[in-house]
Short mmCIF file of C-alpha atoms in Angstrom, two decimals:
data_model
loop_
_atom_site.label_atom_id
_atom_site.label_comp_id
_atom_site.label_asym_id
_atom_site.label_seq_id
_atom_site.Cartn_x
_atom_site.Cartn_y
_atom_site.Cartn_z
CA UNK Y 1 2.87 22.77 -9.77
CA UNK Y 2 5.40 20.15 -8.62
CA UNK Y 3 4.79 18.48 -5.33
CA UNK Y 4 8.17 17.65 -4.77
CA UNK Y 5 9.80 19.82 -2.24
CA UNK Y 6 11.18 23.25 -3.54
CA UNK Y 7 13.98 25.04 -1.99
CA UNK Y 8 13.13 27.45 0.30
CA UNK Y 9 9.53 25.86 1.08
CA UNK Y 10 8.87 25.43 5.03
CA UNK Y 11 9.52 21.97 6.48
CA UNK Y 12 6.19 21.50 8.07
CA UNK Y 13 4.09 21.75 4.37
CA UNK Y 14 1.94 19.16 3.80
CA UNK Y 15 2.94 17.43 0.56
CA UNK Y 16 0.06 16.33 -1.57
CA UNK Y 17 1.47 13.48 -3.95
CA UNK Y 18 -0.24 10.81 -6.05
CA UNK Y 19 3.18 8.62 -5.15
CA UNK Y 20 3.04 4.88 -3.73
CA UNK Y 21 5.30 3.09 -2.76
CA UNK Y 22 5.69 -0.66 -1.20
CA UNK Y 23 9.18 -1.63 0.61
CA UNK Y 24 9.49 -5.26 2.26
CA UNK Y 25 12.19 -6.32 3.96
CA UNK Y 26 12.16 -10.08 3.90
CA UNK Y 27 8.88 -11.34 4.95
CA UNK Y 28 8.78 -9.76 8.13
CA UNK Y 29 8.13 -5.85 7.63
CA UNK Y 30 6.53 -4.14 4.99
CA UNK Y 31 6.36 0.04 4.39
CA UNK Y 32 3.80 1.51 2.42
CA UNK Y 33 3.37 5.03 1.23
CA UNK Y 34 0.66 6.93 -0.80
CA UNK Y 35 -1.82 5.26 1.70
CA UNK Y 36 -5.40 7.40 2.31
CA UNK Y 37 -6.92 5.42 4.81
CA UNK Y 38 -6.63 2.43 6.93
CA UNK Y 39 -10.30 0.45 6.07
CA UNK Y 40 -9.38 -2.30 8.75
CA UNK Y 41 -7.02 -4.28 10.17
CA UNK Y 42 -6.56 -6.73 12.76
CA UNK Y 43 -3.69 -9.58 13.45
CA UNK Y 44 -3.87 -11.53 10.06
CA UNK Y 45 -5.32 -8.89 7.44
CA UNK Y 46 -5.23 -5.05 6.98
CA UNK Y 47 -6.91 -3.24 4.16
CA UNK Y 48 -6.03 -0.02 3.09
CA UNK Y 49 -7.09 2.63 0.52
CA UNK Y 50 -3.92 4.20 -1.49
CA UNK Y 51 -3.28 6.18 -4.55
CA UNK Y 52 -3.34 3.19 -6.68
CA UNK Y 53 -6.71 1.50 -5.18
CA UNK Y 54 -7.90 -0.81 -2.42
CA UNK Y 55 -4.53 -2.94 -0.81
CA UNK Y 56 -4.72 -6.25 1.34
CA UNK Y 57 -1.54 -7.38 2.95
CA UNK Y 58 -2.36 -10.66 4.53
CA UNK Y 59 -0.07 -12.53 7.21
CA UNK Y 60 0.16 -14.24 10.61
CA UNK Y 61 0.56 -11.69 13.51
CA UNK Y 62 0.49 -8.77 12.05
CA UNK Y 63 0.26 -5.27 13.93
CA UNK Y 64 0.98 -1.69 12.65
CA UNK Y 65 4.25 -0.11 13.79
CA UNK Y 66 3.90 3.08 12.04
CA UNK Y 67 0.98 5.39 11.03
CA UNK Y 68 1.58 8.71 9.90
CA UNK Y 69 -1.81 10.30 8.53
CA UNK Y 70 -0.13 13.21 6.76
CA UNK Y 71 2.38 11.52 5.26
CA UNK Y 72 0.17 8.59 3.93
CA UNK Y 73 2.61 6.45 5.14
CA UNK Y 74 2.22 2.65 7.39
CA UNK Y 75 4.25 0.12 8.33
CA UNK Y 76 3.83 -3.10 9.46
CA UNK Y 77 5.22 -6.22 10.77
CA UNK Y 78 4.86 -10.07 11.16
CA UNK Y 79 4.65 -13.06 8.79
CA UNK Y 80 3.27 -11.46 5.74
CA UNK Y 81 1.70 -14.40 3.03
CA UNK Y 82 0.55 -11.40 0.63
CA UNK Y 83 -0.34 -8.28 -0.47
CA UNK Y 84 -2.86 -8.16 -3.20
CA UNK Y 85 -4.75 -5.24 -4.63
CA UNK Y 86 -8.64 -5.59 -5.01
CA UNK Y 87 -10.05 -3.78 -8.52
CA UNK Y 88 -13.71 -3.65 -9.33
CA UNK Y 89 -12.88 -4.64 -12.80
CA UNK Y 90 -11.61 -8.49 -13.30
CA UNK Y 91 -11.78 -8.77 -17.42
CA UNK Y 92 -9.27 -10.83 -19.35
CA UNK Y 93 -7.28 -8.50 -20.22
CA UNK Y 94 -6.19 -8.26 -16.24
CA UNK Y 95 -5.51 -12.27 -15.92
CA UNK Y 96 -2.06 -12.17 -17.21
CA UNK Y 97 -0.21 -14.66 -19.08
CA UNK Y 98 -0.87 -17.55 -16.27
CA UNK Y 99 -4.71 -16.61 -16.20
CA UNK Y 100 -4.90 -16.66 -20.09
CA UNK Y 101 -2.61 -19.79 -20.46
CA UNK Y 102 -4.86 -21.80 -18.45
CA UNK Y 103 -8.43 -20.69 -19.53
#
């Protein structure tokens, strides 16, 4: 079945999608789709569980502007230093050229 929408299908559907997404506009604003659940958050980190694993976005005064559970969709704003996703597995193979070149 595709979960994209389909002519015909009622507006108010839930779509179930394995889709995610990051959009940033400058440093100041960052929307995320594909997001499960909201782990924590307060003013300089929020971690989140999406369709591609665990998700930090760290900053300075940051607060949530959107939420939409249905959607798996959050936004947020403030001075964002980074976003950085946290896997269980940390082999070589994940270092990149940097993390190799500099053994």
């Amino acid at each position: 079945m595709d979960n994209h929408y389909e002519f015909g299908m009622p507006m108010g559907r839930e779509r179930h999608t394995k889709e995610h997404d990051i959009t940033m506009r400058g440093r100041k604003a960052v929307d995320i789709t594909g997001v499960k659940k909201v782990e924590s958050f307060d003013n300089e980190e929020f971690l989140l569980e999406t369709e591609m694993g665990f998700l930090a976005i760290r900053g300075h005064n940051l607060h949530m502007k959107n939420l939409n559970v249905e959607q798996g969709l959050v936004s947020i704003e403030g001075k964002i230093y980074d976003l950085v996703y946290l896997d269980q597995q940390h082999d070589d193979k994940s270092k990149g050229f940097f993390g190799k070149l500099f053994k």
